[in-house]
Amino acid sequence: MADTSRQGKVTVVGAGFYGSTTALRLAEYDVFETVVLTDIVEGKPEGIALDMNQSRPIEGFETKVVGVGGGSYEGTEGSDVVVITAGLPRKPGMSRMDLIETNAKIVRQVAENVAASSPDAVIIVVSNPLDEMTALAQLATQFPKNRVMGQAGMLDTARFSNNVAEELGVPVSSVRTLTLGSHGDTMVPVPSRCTVDGKPLSDVMAADRIEHLVDRTRNGGAEVVALLKTGSAYYAPSAAAARMARAVMEDSGAVMPVCAWVDGEYGINGVYLGVEAEIGRQGVRKVVEGDLSESELAGLREAAEAVRAKQADVADL
Ligand SMILES: NC(=O)C1=CN([C@@H]2O[C@H](COP(=O)(O)OP(=O)(O)OC[C@H]3O[C@@H](n4cnc5c(N)ncnc54)[C@H](O)[C@@H]3O)[C@@H](O)[C@H]2O)C=CC1
Ligand SMILES: CC(=O)C(=O)O
């Protein structure tokens, strides 16, 4: 009898650190029928897929992982969700923005291929610089804006929560935080929306320590890059992208911080920006506008203008 407990196809483009860990997380959820992993390199995705499939009897999942190398999109056709991880990671001392020209060429080409092979997919972009690459993927595919979003806020929020939990010596499960804005210098960690065991963060932590953790969160990616010396973070980033892909496939309605098209919310018009959004089968169901302090709102508007300028530039790259 056919097993109908798993459904859908998710493609992960780019079989590097981010892409391969995302593919494994997605496969281990055991909710998708197929996870396709692709790369321009021949053999790498095929080898990784075989290795992951060989782990199925040990980990006990049935999702089939398919590897497609050589820049081919054969086998990805009709994907429900596509996660774009193709692109260079930064080196120590580089900003995400230093990747813009190289990664724009890669993301444009990938997005055009995705549009041709999976015209109804929801796209989750992770390649950096994130806000600009998300805008570019929408331009290149001409998909409705709700069907193209970027992963950053889930990661930045997780880093903020981990920083708070470590500082206070409490379980991460007792901490709620939020990070909005860009995945860059104008990131907006939102202390007014943070709680520990339901209590406002400001009741349990001194203002100067909160400010320190806000800074550490803004520099969370660079902190990992500096330690690794080569490449950038992928365990926490892949957890975030995989959760987003699963929320799409399951039409869960979960509210997550993501890079979404903002048009009117917070008085901000026409830009991809990190905000909270309800995620479902069509991608972003709606942007969820929450309460922010005056300075947080000003920070979000500043981030919007900074990414708007760069997003206009990528159209020509
Ligand atoms: N949004 C976020 O929160 C985060 C974003 N990133 C970004 O994700 C991207 C990937 O990072 P890693 O996986 O660590 O890098 P990596 O170097 O390990 O992997 C990148 C992969 O992309 C492949 N690739 C390049 N051009 C391609 C094309 N045209 N088609 C298909 N595949 C192609 C490469 O062959 C390579 O396997 C980087 O741009 C990085 O900055 C990384 C962490 C967090
Ligand atoms: C690489 C990157 O964007 C991060 O770790 O935040």
Tab-separated table of C-alpha atoms and ligand atoms in Angstrom:
chain	number	residue	atom	x	y	z
A	1	MET	CA	0.000	0.000	0.000
A	2	ALA	CA	1.296	3.499	-0.835
A	3	ASP	CA	2.638	5.429	2.132
A	4	THR	CA	0.925	8.826	2.099
A	5	SER	CA	2.256	10.098	5.406
A	6	ARG	CA	4.989	12.135	3.723
A	7	GLN	CA	4.296	14.770	1.140
A	8	GLY	CA	5.933	17.223	-1.181
A	9	LYS	CA	9.276	17.967	-2.664
A	10	VAL	CA	11.768	20.476	-1.327
A	11	THR	CA	14.853	21.431	-3.313
A	12	VAL	CA	17.957	22.872	-1.704
A	13	VAL	CA	20.210	24.655	-4.205
A	14	GLY	CA	23.849	24.656	-3.134
A	15	ALA	CA	25.355	21.594	-1.471
A	16	GLY	CA	27.873	23.464	0.662
A	17	PHE	CA	27.798	23.662	4.441
A	18	TYR	CA	24.493	25.525	4.656
A	19	GLY	CA	22.757	23.547	1.942
A	20	SER	CA	23.829	20.095	3.064
A	21	THR	CA	22.950	20.662	6.731
A	22	THR	CA	19.574	22.082	5.670
A	23	ALA	CA	18.915	19.039	3.475
A	24	LEU	CA	19.745	16.680	6.334
A	25	ARG	CA	17.496	18.522	8.786
A	26	LEU	CA	14.654	18.468	6.262
A	27	ALA	CA	15.127	14.761	5.608
A	28	GLU	CA	15.276	13.939	9.312
A	29	TYR	CA	11.927	15.663	9.928
A	30	ASP	CA	10.530	12.743	7.905
A	31	VAL	CA	7.590	14.812	6.654
A	32	PHE	CA	8.678	15.392	3.027
A	33	GLU	CA	8.508	12.739	0.365
A	34	THR	CA	11.678	13.964	-1.342
A	35	VAL	CA	14.538	16.337	-0.590
A	36	VAL	CA	16.560	17.265	-3.686
A	37	LEU	CA	20.049	18.698	-3.183
A	38	THR	CA	21.701	20.406	-6.182
A	39	ASP	CA	24.991	22.125	-6.921
A	40	ILE	CA	27.071	23.222	-9.888
A	41	VAL	CA	29.729	20.782	-8.757
A	42	GLU	CA	29.292	17.318	-10.269
A	43	GLY	CA	29.261	14.436	-7.789
A	44	LYS	CA	29.116	16.455	-4.569
A	45	PRO	CA	25.320	16.503	-4.141
A	46	GLU	CA	25.038	12.933	-5.397
A	47	GLY	CA	27.611	11.755	-2.856
A	48	ILE	CA	26.054	13.720	0.005
A	49	ALA	CA	22.586	12.372	-0.883
A	50	LEU	CA	23.841	8.784	-0.907
A	51	ASP	CA	25.543	9.286	2.441
A	52	MET	CA	22.352	10.797	3.944
A	53	ASN	CA	20.202	7.978	2.579
A	54	GLN	CA	22.556	5.467	4.175
A	55	SER	CA	21.849	7.135	7.538
A	56	ARG	CA	18.093	6.450	7.182
A	57	PRO	CA	18.108	2.986	8.795
A	58	ILE	CA	20.023	4.374	11.774
A	59	GLU	CA	18.033	7.581	12.247
A	60	GLY	CA	14.746	6.005	11.187
A	61	PHE	CA	13.461	8.333	8.483
A	62	GLU	CA	12.042	7.443	5.057
A	63	THR	CA	12.341	10.752	3.187
A	64	LYS	CA	14.419	10.126	0.080
A	65	VAL	CA	17.329	12.477	-0.607
A	66	VAL	CA	18.233	12.955	-4.278
A	67	GLY	CA	21.496	14.592	-5.345
A	68	VAL	CA	21.788	16.456	-8.659
A	69	GLY	CA	25.167	17.884	-9.705
A	70	GLY	CA	26.601	19.772	-12.652
A	71	GLY	CA	24.148	22.679	-12.334
A	72	SER	CA	21.280	20.530	-13.608
A	73	TYR	CA	17.707	21.056	-12.416
A	74	GLU	CA	16.522	17.648	-13.594
A	75	GLY	CA	14.636	16.028	-10.745
A	76	THR	CA	13.800	19.346	-9.078
A	77	GLU	CA	10.751	19.948	-11.289
A	78	GLY	CA	7.547	20.851	-9.481
A	79	SER	CA	9.201	21.470	-6.121
A	80	ASP	CA	6.860	22.858	-3.472
A	81	VAL	CA	9.643	24.711	-1.673
A	82	VAL	CA	13.114	25.751	-2.887
A	83	VAL	CA	15.830	26.900	-0.497
A	84	ILE	CA	18.570	28.888	-2.272
A	85	THR	CA	21.916	28.576	-0.480
A	86	ALA	CA	24.138	28.908	-3.569
A	87	GLY	CA	26.804	31.565	-3.219
A	88	LEU	CA	30.048	32.396	-1.508
A	89	PRO	CA	30.265	32.717	2.268
A	90	ARG	CA	32.332	35.539	3.735
A	91	LYS	CA	35.867	35.335	5.085
A	92	PRO	CA	37.065	36.903	8.359
A	93	GLY	CA	37.041	40.693	8.047
A	94	MET	CA	34.526	40.726	5.174
A	95	SER	CA	31.029	42.148	5.508
A	96	ARG	CA	28.073	40.337	3.969
A	97	MET	CA	27.817	43.253	1.532
A	98	ASP	CA	31.275	42.405	0.116
A	99	LEU	CA	29.613	39.344	-1.456
A	100	ILE	CA	26.976	41.284	-3.366
A	101	GLU	CA	28.402	41.257	-6.906
A	102	THR	CA	29.508	37.632	-6.953
A	103	ASN	CA	26.439	36.267	-5.241
A	104	ALA	CA	24.027	38.383	-7.310
A	105	LYS	CA	25.219	36.643	-10.481
A	106	ILE	CA	24.785	33.229	-8.849
A	107	VAL	CA	21.404	33.970	-7.277
A	108	ARG	CA	19.987	35.502	-10.476
A	109	GLN	CA	20.954	32.450	-12.496
A	110	VAL	CA	19.665	30.029	-9.859
A	111	ALA	CA	16.386	31.929	-9.482
A	112	GLU	CA	15.763	31.887	-13.248
A	113	ASN	CA	16.302	28.124	-13.295
A	114	VAL	CA	13.982	27.657	-10.327
A	115	ALA	CA	11.267	29.742	-12.014
A	116	ALA	CA	11.506	27.551	-15.120
A	117	SER	CA	11.532	24.209	-13.298
A	118	SER	CA	9.286	24.905	-10.280
A	119	PRO	CA	6.964	27.768	-11.243
A	120	ASP	CA	4.651	27.269	-8.252
A	121	ALA	CA	7.328	26.955	-5.576
A	122	VAL	CA	7.785	29.047	-2.469
A	123	ILE	CA	11.391	30.268	-2.433
A	124	ILE	CA	13.422	30.739	0.732
A	125	VAL	CA	16.648	32.639	0.040
A	126	VAL	CA	19.602	32.399	2.396
A	127	SER	CA	22.517	33.567	0.216
A	128	ASN	CA	24.143	36.791	1.412
A	129	PRO	CA	23.720	39.705	1.503
A	130	LEU	CA	20.352	38.309	2.479
A	131	ASP	CA	17.896	41.174	2.087
A	132	GLU	CA	19.306	42.102	-1.324
A	133	MET	CA	19.484	38.511	-2.598
A	134	THR	CA	15.852	37.967	-1.559
A	135	ALA	CA	14.779	41.029	-3.554
A	136	LEU	CA	16.852	39.840	-6.508
A	137	ALA	CA	15.301	36.357	-6.453
A	138	GLN	CA	11.845	37.906	-6.643
A	139	LEU	CA	12.922	40.142	-9.539
A	140	ALA	CA	14.506	37.271	-11.423
A	141	THR	CA	11.561	34.895	-10.959
A	142	GLN	CA	8.769	37.473	-11.130
A	143	PHE	CA	6.989	35.292	-8.569
A	144	PRO	CA	4.341	36.976	-6.418
A	145	LYS	CA	6.182	38.673	-3.560
A	146	ASN	CA	4.561	36.477	-0.904
A	147	ARG	CA	6.153	33.414	-2.542
A	148	VAL	CA	9.709	34.725	-2.112
A	149	MET	CA	11.136	35.281	1.350
A	150	GLY	CA	14.509	35.234	3.059
A	151	GLN	CA	15.921	33.564	6.138
A	152	ALA	CA	17.695	35.755	8.655
A	153	GLY	CA	15.379	36.796	11.479
A	154	MET	CA	14.918	33.264	12.817
A	155	LEU	CA	18.693	32.934	13.075
A	156	ASP	CA	19.341	36.366	14.545
A	157	THR	CA	16.525	35.851	17.052
A	158	ALA	CA	17.920	32.451	18.050
A	159	ARG	CA	21.323	34.054	18.599
A	160	PHE	CA	19.749	36.764	20.772
A	161	SER	CA	17.885	34.111	22.821
A	162	ASN	CA	21.027	32.014	23.230
A	163	ASN	CA	22.996	35.085	24.329
A	164	VAL	CA	20.353	35.958	26.955
A	165	ALA	CA	20.114	32.359	28.214
A	166	GLU	CA	23.907	32.089	28.555
A	167	GLU	CA	24.195	35.454	30.319
A	168	LEU	CA	21.498	34.555	32.872
A	169	GLY	CA	22.314	30.840	33.125
A	170	VAL	CA	18.701	29.876	32.332
A	171	PRO	CA	17.291	27.315	29.837
A	172	VAL	CA	16.914	28.652	26.294
A	173	SER	CA	13.298	27.457	26.447
A	174	SER	CA	12.517	30.111	29.077
A	175	VAL	CA	13.707	32.939	26.826
A	176	ARG	CA	11.728	34.755	24.115
A	177	THR	CA	13.477	37.360	21.997
A	178	LEU	CA	12.923	39.071	18.668
A	179	THR	CA	15.178	40.509	15.993
A	180	LEU	CA	13.906	42.487	13.006
A	181	GLY	CA	15.386	44.748	10.303
A	182	SER	CA	18.220	43.788	7.998
A	183	HIS	CA	20.601	40.835	8.229
A	184	GLY	CA	23.458	43.307	8.465
A	185	ASP	CA	24.572	46.507	10.144
A	186	THR	CA	21.019	47.767	10.505
A	187	MET	CA	19.748	44.656	12.280
A	188	VAL	CA	17.192	45.595	14.949
A	189	PRO	CA	17.201	43.363	18.030
A	190	VAL	CA	13.998	44.256	19.930
A	191	PRO	CA	14.590	44.161	23.719
A	192	SER	CA	11.069	45.492	24.442
A	193	ARG	CA	9.650	42.210	23.085
A	194	CYS	CA	12.021	39.966	25.048
A	195	THR	CA	10.975	37.957	28.091
A	196	VAL	CA	12.524	35.456	30.483
A	197	ASP	CA	9.993	33.113	32.092
A	198	GLY	CA	7.357	35.599	30.981
A	199	LYS	CA	9.035	38.557	32.708
A	200	PRO	CA	10.266	41.549	30.675
A	201	LEU	CA	13.999	41.310	29.971
A	202	SER	CA	14.502	44.740	31.545
A	203	ASP	CA	13.225	43.322	34.894
A	204	VAL	CA	15.902	40.641	35.017
A	205	MET	CA	18.912	42.242	33.308
A	206	ALA	CA	20.703	45.584	33.661
A	207	ALA	CA	20.391	47.979	30.726
A	208	ASP	CA	24.119	47.927	29.949
A	209	ARG	CA	24.106	44.096	29.765
A	210	ILE	CA	21.088	44.170	27.446
A	211	GLU	CA	22.953	46.633	25.213
A	212	HIS	CA	25.989	44.339	25.228
A	213	LEU	CA	23.853	41.366	24.138
A	214	VAL	CA	22.151	43.449	21.449
A	215	ASP	CA	25.616	44.245	20.026
A	216	ARG	CA	26.714	40.636	20.309
A	217	THR	CA	23.578	39.580	18.418
A	218	ARG	CA	24.265	42.103	15.636
A	219	ASN	CA	27.755	40.641	15.327
A	220	GLY	CA	26.669	37.023	15.811
A	221	GLY	CA	27.601	35.927	12.291
A	222	ALA	CA	30.988	37.675	12.359
A	223	GLU	CA	31.758	36.113	15.752
A	224	VAL	CA	31.395	32.626	14.226
A	225	VAL	CA	33.333	33.573	11.059
A	226	ALA	CA	36.244	34.853	13.171
A	227	LEU	CA	36.422	31.545	15.071
A	228	LEU	CA	36.014	29.287	12.033
A	229	LYS	CA	38.629	31.211	9.989
A	230	THR	CA	37.103	29.759	6.846
A	231	GLY	CA	33.417	29.772	5.890
A	232	SER	CA	30.513	30.931	7.993
A	233	ALA	CA	27.912	29.516	10.378
A	234	TYR	CA	25.600	26.739	9.241
A	235	TYR	CA	24.145	24.764	12.151
A	236	ALA	CA	21.875	27.512	13.495
A	237	PRO	CA	21.249	28.962	10.002
A	238	SER	CA	20.167	25.584	8.608
A	239	ALA	CA	17.866	24.991	11.592
A	240	ALA	CA	16.149	28.280	10.763
A	241	ALA	CA	15.758	27.657	7.016
A	242	ALA	CA	14.526	24.100	7.576
A	243	ARG	CA	11.875	25.289	10.057
A	244	MET	CA	10.662	27.834	7.506
A	245	ALA	CA	10.454	25.218	4.740
A	246	ARG	CA	8.531	22.877	7.014
A	247	ALA	CA	6.099	25.649	8.019
A	248	VAL	CA	5.392	26.247	4.326
A	249	MET	CA	4.858	22.582	3.495
A	250	GLU	CA	2.622	22.000	6.514
A	251	ASP	CA	0.735	25.276	5.947
A	252	SER	CA	1.282	25.800	9.657
A	253	GLY	CA	0.486	29.491	10.038
A	254	ALA	CA	3.458	29.813	12.402
A	255	VAL	CA	4.560	33.392	13.029
A	256	MET	CA	8.293	33.733	12.406
A	257	PRO	CA	10.735	36.584	11.878
A	258	VAL	CA	11.617	36.388	8.163
A	259	CYS	CA	12.693	38.689	5.372
A	260	ALA	CA	9.332	39.491	3.742
A	261	TRP	CA	7.900	42.079	1.388
A	262	VAL	CA	6.694	44.965	3.527
A	263	ASP	CA	4.165	47.328	2.016
A	264	GLY	CA	2.462	49.595	4.508
A	265	GLU	CA	3.249	47.864	7.790
A	266	TYR	CA	5.106	50.042	10.315
A	267	GLY	CA	4.632	52.909	7.823
A	268	ILE	CA	7.235	51.270	5.550
A	269	ASN	CA	6.461	50.796	1.861
A	270	GLY	CA	7.767	48.504	-0.845
A	271	VAL	CA	10.884	46.785	0.479
A	272	TYR	CA	12.072	43.318	1.558
A	273	LEU	CA	12.832	43.583	5.284
A	274	GLY	CA	13.073	41.444	8.410
A	275	VAL	CA	9.640	41.403	10.067
A	276	GLU	CA	7.392	38.865	11.751
A	277	ALA	CA	5.151	37.033	9.311
A	278	GLU	CA	2.607	34.248	9.284
A	279	ILE	CA	3.948	31.433	7.099
A	280	GLY	CA	1.845	28.986	5.119
A	281	ARG	CA	1.523	27.102	1.850
A	282	GLN	CA	1.642	30.295	-0.188
A	283	GLY	CA	4.704	31.595	1.640
A	284	VAL	CA	3.979	34.770	3.589
A	285	ARG	CA	0.283	34.862	4.474
A	286	LYS	CA	0.621	38.237	6.130
A	287	VAL	CA	3.137	40.467	7.852
A	288	VAL	CA	2.381	40.651	11.565
A	289	GLU	CA	2.900	44.123	12.982
A	290	GLY	CA	3.847	44.085	16.671
A	291	ASP	CA	4.409	46.784	19.283
A	292	LEU	CA	7.838	48.426	19.178
A	293	SER	CA	9.378	51.182	21.274
A	294	GLU	CA	9.973	54.516	19.558
A	295	SER	CA	13.694	53.838	19.111
A	296	GLU	CA	13.074	50.302	17.818
A	297	LEU	CA	10.583	51.612	15.260
A	298	ALA	CA	13.073	54.284	14.209
A	299	GLY	CA	15.716	51.554	13.848
A	300	LEU	CA	13.385	49.466	11.672
A	301	ARG	CA	12.625	52.434	9.417
A	302	GLU	CA	16.345	53.198	9.153
A	303	ALA	CA	16.992	49.555	8.190
A	304	ALA	CA	14.258	49.778	5.547
A	305	GLU	CA	15.896	52.795	3.917
A	306	ALA	CA	19.358	51.193	4.023
A	307	VAL	CA	18.201	47.984	2.338
A	308	ARG	CA	15.933	49.849	-0.091
A	309	ALA	CA	18.974	51.634	-1.542
A	310	LYS	CA	20.911	48.372	-1.932
A	311	GLN	CA	17.917	46.448	-3.267
A	312	ALA	CA	17.589	49.038	-6.037
A	313	ASP	CA	21.267	48.416	-6.930
A	314	VAL	CA	20.874	44.637	-7.292
A	315	ALA	CA	18.410	45.044	-10.134
A	316	ASP	CA	21.398	46.055	-12.302
A	317	LEU	CA	23.771	43.310	-11.140
B	1	LIG	N1	20.952	34.195	5.661
B	1	LIG	C1	21.712	33.705	6.624
B	1	LIG	O1	21.352	33.783	7.783
B	1	LIG	C2	22.990	33.042	6.296
B	1	LIG	C3	23.475	33.055	5.024
B	1	LIG	N2	24.611	32.378	4.687
B	1	LIG	C4	25.023	32.438	3.292
B	1	LIG	O2	24.690	31.200	2.657
B	1	LIG	C5	25.552	31.034	1.507
B	1	LIG	C6	26.108	29.619	1.493
B	1	LIG	O3	26.941	29.408	2.607
B	1	LIG	P1	27.743	28.040	2.763
B	1	LIG	O4	26.893	26.901	2.422
B	1	LIG	O5	28.402	28.074	4.087
B	1	LIG	O6	28.851	28.191	1.609
B	1	LIG	P2	29.637	26.989	0.852
B	1	LIG	O7	30.769	27.620	0.138
B	1	LIG	O8	29.895	25.893	1.814
B	1	LIG	O9	28.571	26.452	-0.206
B	1	LIG	C7	28.103	27.192	-1.287
B	1	LIG	C8	27.751	26.183	-2.369
B	1	LIG	O10	27.088	26.882	-3.447
B	1	LIG	C9	27.472	26.217	-4.639
B	1	LIG	N3	27.179	27.038	-5.801
B	1	LIG	C10	27.846	28.120	-6.263
B	1	LIG	N4	27.252	28.570	-7.393
B	1	LIG	C11	26.199	27.775	-7.636
B	1	LIG	C12	25.206	27.729	-8.650
B	1	LIG	N5	25.177	28.617	-9.641
B	1	LIG	N6	24.273	26.748	-8.590
B	1	LIG	C13	24.279	25.828	-7.598
B	1	LIG	N7	25.190	25.820	-6.611
B	1	LIG	C14	26.138	26.781	-6.626
B	1	LIG	C15	28.959	25.936	-4.427
B	1	LIG	O11	29.457	24.966	-5.349
B	1	LIG	C16	28.983	25.484	-2.978
B	1	LIG	O12	28.845	24.082	-2.860
B	1	LIG	C17	26.607	32.143	1.607
B	1	LIG	O13	26.261	33.212	0.743
B	1	LIG	C18	26.503	32.584	3.057
B	1	LIG	O14	26.952	33.898	3.257
B	1	LIG	C19	25.298	31.638	5.611
B	1	LIG	C20	24.857	31.586	6.915
B	1	LIG	C21	23.707	32.335	7.383
B	2	LIG	C1	26.804	34.080	7.496
B	2	LIG	C2	25.724	34.797	8.137
B	2	LIG	O1	25.009	35.546	7.508
B	2	LIG	C3	25.509	34.597	9.538
B	2	LIG	O2	26.084	33.666	10.126
B	2	LIG	O3	24.745	35.381	10.117
